[in-house]
PDB file of C-alpha atoms and ligand atoms in Angstrom:
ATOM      1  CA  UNK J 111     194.168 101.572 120.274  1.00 86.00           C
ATOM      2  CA  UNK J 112     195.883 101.198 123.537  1.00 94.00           C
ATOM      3  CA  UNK J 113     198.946 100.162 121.763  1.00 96.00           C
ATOM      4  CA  UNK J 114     198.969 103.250 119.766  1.00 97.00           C
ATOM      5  CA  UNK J 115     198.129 105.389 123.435  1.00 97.00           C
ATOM      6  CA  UNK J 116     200.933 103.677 124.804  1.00 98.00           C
ATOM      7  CA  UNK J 117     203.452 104.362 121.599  1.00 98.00           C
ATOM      8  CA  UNK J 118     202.342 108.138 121.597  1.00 98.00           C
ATOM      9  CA  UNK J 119     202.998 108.622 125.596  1.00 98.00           C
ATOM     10  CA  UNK J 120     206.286 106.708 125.240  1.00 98.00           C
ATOM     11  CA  UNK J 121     207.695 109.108 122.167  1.00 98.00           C
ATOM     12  CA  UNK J 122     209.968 112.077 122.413  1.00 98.00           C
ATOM     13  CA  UNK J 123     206.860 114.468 122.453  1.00 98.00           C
ATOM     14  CA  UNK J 124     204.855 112.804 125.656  1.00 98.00           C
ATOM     15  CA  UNK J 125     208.420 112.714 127.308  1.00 98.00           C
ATOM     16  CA  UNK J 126     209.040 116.592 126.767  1.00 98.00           C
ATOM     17  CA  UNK J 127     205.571 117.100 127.409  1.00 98.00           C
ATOM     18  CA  UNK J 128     205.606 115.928 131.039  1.00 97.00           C
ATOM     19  CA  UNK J 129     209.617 116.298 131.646  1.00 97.00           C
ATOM     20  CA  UNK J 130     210.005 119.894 130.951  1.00 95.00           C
ATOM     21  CA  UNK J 131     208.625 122.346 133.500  1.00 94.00           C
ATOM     22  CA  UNK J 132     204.908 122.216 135.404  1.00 94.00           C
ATOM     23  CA  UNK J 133     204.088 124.808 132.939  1.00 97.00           C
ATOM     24  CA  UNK J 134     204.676 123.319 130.082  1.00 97.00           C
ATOM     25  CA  UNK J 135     200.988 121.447 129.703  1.00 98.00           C
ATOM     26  CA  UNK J 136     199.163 124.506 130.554  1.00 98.00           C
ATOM     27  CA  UNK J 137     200.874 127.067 127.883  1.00 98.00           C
ATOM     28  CA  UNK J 138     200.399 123.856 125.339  1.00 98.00           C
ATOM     29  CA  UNK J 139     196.895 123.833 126.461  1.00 98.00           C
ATOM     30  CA  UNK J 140     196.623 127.722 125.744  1.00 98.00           C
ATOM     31  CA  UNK J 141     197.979 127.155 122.255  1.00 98.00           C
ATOM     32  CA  UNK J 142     195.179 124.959 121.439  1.00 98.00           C
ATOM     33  CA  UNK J 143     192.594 127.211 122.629  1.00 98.00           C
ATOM     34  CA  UNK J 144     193.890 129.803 120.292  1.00 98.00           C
ATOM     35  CA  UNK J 145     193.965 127.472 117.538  1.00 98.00           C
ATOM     36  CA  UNK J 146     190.561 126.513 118.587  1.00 98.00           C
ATOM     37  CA  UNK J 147     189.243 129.717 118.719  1.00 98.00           C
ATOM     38  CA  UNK J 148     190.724 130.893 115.466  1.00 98.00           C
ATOM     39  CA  UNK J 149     189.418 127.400 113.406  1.00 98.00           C
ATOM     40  CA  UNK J 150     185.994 128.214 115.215  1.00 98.00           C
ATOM     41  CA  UNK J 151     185.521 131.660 114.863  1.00 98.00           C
ATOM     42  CA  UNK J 152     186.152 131.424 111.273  1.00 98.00           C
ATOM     43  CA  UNK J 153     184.666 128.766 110.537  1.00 98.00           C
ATOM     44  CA  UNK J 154     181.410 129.734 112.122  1.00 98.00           C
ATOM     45  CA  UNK J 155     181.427 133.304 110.653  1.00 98.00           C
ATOM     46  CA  UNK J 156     181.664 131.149 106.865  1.00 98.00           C
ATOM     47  CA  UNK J 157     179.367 128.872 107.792  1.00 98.00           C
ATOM     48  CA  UNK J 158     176.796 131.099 109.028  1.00 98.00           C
ATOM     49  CA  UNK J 159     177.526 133.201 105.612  1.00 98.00           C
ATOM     50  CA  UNK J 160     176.963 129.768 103.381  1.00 98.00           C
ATOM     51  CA  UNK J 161     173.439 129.555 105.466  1.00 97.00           C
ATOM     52  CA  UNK J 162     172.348 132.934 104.101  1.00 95.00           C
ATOM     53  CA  UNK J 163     172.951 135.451 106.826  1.00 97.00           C
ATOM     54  CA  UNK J 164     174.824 138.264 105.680  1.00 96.00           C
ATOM     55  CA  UNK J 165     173.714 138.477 102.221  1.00 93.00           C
ATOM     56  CA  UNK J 166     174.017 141.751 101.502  1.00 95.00           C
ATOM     57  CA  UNK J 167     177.818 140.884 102.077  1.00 96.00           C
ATOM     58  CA  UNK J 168     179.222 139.187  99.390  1.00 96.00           C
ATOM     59  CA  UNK J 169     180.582 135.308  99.886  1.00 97.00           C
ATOM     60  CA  UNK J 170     184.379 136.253  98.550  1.00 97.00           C
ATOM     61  CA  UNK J 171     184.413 139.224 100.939  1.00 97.00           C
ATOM     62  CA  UNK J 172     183.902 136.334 103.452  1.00 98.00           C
ATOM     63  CA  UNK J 173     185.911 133.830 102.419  1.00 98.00           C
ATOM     64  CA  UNK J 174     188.709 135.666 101.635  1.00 97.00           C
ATOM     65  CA  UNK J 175     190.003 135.721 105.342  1.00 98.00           C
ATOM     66  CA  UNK J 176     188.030 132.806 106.635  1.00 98.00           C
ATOM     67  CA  UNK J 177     189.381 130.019 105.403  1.00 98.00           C
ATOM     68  CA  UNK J 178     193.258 130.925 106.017  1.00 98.00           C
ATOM     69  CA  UNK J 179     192.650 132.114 109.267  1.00 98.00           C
ATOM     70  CA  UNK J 180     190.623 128.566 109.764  1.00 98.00           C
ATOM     71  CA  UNK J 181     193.236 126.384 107.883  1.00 98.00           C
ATOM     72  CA  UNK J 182     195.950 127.866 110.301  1.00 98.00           C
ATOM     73  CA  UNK J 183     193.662 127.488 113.686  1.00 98.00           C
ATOM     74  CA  UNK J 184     193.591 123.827 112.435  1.00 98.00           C
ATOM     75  CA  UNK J 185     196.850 123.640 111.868  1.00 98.00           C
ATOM     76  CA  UNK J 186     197.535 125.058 115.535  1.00 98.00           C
ATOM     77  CA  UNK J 187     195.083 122.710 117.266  1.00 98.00           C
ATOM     78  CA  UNK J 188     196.017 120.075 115.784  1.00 98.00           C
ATOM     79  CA  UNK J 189     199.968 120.095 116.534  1.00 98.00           C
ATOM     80  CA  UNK J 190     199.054 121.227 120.197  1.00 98.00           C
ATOM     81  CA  UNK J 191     196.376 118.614 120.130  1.00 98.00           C
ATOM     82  CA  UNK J 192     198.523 115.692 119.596  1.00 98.00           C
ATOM     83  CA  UNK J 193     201.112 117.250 122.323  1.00 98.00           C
ATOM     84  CA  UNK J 194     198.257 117.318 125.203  1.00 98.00           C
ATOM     85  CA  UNK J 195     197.221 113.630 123.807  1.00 98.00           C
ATOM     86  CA  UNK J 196     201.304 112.670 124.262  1.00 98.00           C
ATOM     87  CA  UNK J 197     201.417 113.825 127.650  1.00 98.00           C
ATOM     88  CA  UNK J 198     199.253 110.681 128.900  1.00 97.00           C
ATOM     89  CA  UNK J 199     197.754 108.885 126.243  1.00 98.00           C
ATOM     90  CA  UNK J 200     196.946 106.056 128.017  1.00 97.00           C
ATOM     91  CA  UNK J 201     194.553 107.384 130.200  1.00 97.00           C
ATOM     92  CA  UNK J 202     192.512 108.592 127.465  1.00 97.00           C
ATOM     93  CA  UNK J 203     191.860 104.852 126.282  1.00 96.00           C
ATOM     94  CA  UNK J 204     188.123 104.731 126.838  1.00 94.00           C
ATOM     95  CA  UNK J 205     186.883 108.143 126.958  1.00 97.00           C
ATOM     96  CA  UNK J 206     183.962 108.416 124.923  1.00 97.00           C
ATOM     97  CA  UNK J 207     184.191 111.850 123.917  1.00 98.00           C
ATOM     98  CA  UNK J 208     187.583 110.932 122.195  1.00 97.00           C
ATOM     99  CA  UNK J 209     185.914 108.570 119.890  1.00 96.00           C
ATOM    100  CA  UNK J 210     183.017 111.547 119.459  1.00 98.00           C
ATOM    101  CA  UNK J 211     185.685 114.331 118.606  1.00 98.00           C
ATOM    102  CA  UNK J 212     188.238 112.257 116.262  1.00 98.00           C
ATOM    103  CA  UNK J 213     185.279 111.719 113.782  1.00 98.00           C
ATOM    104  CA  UNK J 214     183.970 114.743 114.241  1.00 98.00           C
ATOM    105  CA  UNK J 215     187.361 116.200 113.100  1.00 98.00           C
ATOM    106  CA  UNK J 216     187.164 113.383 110.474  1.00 98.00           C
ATOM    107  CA  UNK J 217     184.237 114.595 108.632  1.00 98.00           C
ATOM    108  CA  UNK J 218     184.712 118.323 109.184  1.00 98.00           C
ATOM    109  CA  UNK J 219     187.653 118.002 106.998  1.00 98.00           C
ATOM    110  CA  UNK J 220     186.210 115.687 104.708  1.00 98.00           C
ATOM    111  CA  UNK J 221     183.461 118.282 104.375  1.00 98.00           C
ATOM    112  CA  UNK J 222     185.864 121.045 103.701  1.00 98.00           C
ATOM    113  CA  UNK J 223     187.860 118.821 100.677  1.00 98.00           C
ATOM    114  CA  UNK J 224     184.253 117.948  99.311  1.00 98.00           C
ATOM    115  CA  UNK J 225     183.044 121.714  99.804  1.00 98.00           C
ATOM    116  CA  UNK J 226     186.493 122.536  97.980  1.00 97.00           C
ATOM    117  CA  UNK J 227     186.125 120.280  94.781  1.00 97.00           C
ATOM    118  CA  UNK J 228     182.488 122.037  93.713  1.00 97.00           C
ATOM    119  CA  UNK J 229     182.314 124.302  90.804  1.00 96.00           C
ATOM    120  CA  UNK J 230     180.181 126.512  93.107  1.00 97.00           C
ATOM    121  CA  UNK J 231     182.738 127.063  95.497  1.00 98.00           C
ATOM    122  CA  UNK J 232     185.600 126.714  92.860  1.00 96.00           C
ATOM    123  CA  UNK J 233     183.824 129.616  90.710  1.00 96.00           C
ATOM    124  CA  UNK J 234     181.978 131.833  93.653  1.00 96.00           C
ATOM    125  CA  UNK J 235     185.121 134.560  93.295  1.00 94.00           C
ATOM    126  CA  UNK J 236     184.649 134.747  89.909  1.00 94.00           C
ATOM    127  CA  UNK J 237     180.400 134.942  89.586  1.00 93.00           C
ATOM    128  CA  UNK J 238     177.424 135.652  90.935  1.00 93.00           C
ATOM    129  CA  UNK J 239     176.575 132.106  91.635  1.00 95.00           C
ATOM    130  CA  UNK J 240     172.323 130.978  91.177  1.00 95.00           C
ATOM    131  CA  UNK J 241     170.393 130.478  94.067  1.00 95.00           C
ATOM    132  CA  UNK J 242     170.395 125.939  93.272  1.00 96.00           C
ATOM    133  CA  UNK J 243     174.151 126.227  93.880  1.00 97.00           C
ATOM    134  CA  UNK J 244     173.681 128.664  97.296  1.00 97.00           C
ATOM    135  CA  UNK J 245     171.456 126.117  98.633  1.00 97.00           C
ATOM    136  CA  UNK J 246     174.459 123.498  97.696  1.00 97.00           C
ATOM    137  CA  UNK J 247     176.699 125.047  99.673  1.00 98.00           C
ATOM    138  CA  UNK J 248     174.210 125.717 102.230  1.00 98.00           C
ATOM    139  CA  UNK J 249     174.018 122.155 103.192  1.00 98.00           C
ATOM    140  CA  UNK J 250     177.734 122.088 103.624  1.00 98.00           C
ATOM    141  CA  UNK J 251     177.999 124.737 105.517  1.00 98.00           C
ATOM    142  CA  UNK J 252     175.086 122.502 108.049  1.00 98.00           C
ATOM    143  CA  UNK J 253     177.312 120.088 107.976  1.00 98.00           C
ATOM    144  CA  UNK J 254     180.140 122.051 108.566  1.00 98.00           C
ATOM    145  CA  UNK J 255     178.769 123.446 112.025  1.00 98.00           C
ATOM    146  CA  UNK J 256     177.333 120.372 113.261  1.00 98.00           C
ATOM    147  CA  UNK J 257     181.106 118.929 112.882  1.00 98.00           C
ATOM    148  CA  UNK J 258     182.989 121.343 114.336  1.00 98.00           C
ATOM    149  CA  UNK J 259     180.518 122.267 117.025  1.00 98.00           C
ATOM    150  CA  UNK J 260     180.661 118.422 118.163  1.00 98.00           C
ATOM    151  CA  UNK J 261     184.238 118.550 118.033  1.00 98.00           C
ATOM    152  CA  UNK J 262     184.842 121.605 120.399  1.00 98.00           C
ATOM    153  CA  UNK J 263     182.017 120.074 122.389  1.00 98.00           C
ATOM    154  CA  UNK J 264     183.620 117.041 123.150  1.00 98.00           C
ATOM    155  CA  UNK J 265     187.034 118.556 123.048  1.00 98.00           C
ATOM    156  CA  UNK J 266     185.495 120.518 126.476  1.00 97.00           C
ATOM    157  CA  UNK J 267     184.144 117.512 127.778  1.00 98.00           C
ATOM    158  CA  UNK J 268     187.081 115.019 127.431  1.00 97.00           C
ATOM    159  CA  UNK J 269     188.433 116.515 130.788  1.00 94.00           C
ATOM    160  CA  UNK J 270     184.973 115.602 133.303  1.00 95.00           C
ATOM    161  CA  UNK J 271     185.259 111.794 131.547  1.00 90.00           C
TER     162      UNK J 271
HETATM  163  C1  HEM G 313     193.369 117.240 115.542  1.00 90.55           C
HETATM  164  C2  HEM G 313     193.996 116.960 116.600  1.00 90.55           C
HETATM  165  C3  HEM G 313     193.567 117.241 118.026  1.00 90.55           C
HETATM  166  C4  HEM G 313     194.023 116.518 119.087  1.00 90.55           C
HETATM  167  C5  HEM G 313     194.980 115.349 119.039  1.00 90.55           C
HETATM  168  C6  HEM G 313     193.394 117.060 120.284  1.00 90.55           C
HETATM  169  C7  HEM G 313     193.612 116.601 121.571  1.00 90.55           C
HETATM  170  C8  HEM G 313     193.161 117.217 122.723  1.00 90.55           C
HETATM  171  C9  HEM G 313     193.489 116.831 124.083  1.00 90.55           C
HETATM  172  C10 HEM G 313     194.359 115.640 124.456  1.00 90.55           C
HETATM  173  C11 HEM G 313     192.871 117.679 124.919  1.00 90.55           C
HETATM  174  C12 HEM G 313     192.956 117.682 126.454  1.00 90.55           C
HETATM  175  C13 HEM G 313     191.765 116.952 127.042  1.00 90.55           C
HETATM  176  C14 HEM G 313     191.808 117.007 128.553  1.00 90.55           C
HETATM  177  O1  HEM G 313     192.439 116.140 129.140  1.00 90.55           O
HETATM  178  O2  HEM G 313     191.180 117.913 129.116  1.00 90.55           O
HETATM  179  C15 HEM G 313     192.128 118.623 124.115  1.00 90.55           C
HETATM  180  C16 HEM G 313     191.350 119.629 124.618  1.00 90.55           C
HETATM  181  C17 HEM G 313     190.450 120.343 123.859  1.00 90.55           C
HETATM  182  N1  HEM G 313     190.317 120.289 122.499  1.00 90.55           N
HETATM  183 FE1  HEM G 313     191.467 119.238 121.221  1.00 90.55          FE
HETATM  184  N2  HEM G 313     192.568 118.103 119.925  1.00 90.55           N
HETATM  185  C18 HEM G 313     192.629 118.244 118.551  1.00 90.55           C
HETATM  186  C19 HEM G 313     191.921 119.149 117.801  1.00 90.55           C
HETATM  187  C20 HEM G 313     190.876 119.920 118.297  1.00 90.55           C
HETATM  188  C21 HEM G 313     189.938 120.655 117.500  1.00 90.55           C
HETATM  189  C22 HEM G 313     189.969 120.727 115.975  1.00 90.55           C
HETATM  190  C23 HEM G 313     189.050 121.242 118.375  1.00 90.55           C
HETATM  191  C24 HEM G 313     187.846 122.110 118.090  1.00 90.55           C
HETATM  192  C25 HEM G 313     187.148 122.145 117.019  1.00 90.55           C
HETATM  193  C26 HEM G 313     189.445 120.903 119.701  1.00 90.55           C
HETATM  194  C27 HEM G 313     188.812 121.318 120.867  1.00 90.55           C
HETATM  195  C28 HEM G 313     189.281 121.126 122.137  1.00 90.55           C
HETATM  196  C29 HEM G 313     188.741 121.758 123.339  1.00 90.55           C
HETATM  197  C30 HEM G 313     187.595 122.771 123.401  1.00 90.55           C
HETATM  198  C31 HEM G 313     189.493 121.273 124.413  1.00 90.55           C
HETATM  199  C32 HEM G 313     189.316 121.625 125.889  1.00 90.55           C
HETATM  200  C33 HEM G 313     190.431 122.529 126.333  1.00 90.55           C
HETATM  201  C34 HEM G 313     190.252 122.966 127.771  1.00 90.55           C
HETATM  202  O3  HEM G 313     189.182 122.797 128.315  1.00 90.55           O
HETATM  203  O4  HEM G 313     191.207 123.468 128.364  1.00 90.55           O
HETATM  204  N3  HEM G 313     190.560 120.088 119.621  1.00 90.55           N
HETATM  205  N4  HEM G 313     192.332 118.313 122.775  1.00 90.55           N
END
């Protein structure tokens, strides 16, 4: 692991990181929020849907913007993400809410590829779908939230470590 910290801080992105300007970190940091924000807000909105709120609005009508707008937050916090992690790796070795928020990450997407692969989800554009399969996607919609929660939870908290 330290190895790895070490490699990451010594590479062209942790030297731009911390060589070009004092405001560089802070409007990389800003860029992550957004991301954040946008994986989060869409997510959440989806999830909530997958739960049963909102049923008088239909799951397409949902999903339709949700999961671009989520894919590209991702996107976003991710290449920010491994900028802020560049700019001193090292010092991150340790910190327990790193090896909370990597998983958490982990699974989330896992979640999403597994979520992607059902016929429910595959087919929900196309038909009404029967209440069995709503309660399928229901419980990865749970799952879903409890990842992504923990992740912008410990995201917060790797700063107070
Ligand atoms: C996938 C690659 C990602 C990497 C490498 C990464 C890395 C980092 C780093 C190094 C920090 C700065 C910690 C500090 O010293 O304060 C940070 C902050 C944060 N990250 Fe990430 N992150 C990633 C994705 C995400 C995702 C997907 C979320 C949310 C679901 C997230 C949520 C947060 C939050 C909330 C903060 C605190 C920002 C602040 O308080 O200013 N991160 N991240």
């Amino acid at each position: 692991m330290y190895e790895f910290m070490a490699w990451l801080q010594g590479s062209a992105v942790g030297h731009a990181m911390r060589e070009s300007g004092v405001w560089t970190y802070g409007v990389v940091n800003l860029v992550h929020i957004l991301g954040v924000a946008s994986l989060f807000g869409a997510v959440l909105v989806l999830d909530l849907r997958l739960l049963g709120l909102w049923r008088n609005v239909t799951l397409p009508a949902i999903s339709k913007p949700t999961v671009p707008i989520a894919a590209t937050g991702f996107v976003i916090a991710a290449m920010s993400g491994v900028c802020l992690l560049a700019t001193k790796a090292t010092e991150y070795v340790g910190n327990p809410f790193l090896y909370i928020k990597f998983p958490a990450i982990g699974l989330g997407l896992v979640n999403f590829v597994a979520l992607k692969s059902l016929s429910a989800w595959k087919e929900h554009r196309i038909r009404e779908l029967s209440s069995r399969e709503q309660s399928k996607l229901a419980v990865f919609g749970r799952i879903s939230l409890f990842c992504w929660l923990t992740a912008l939870s410990a995201g917060r908290m790797i700063g107070y470590w």
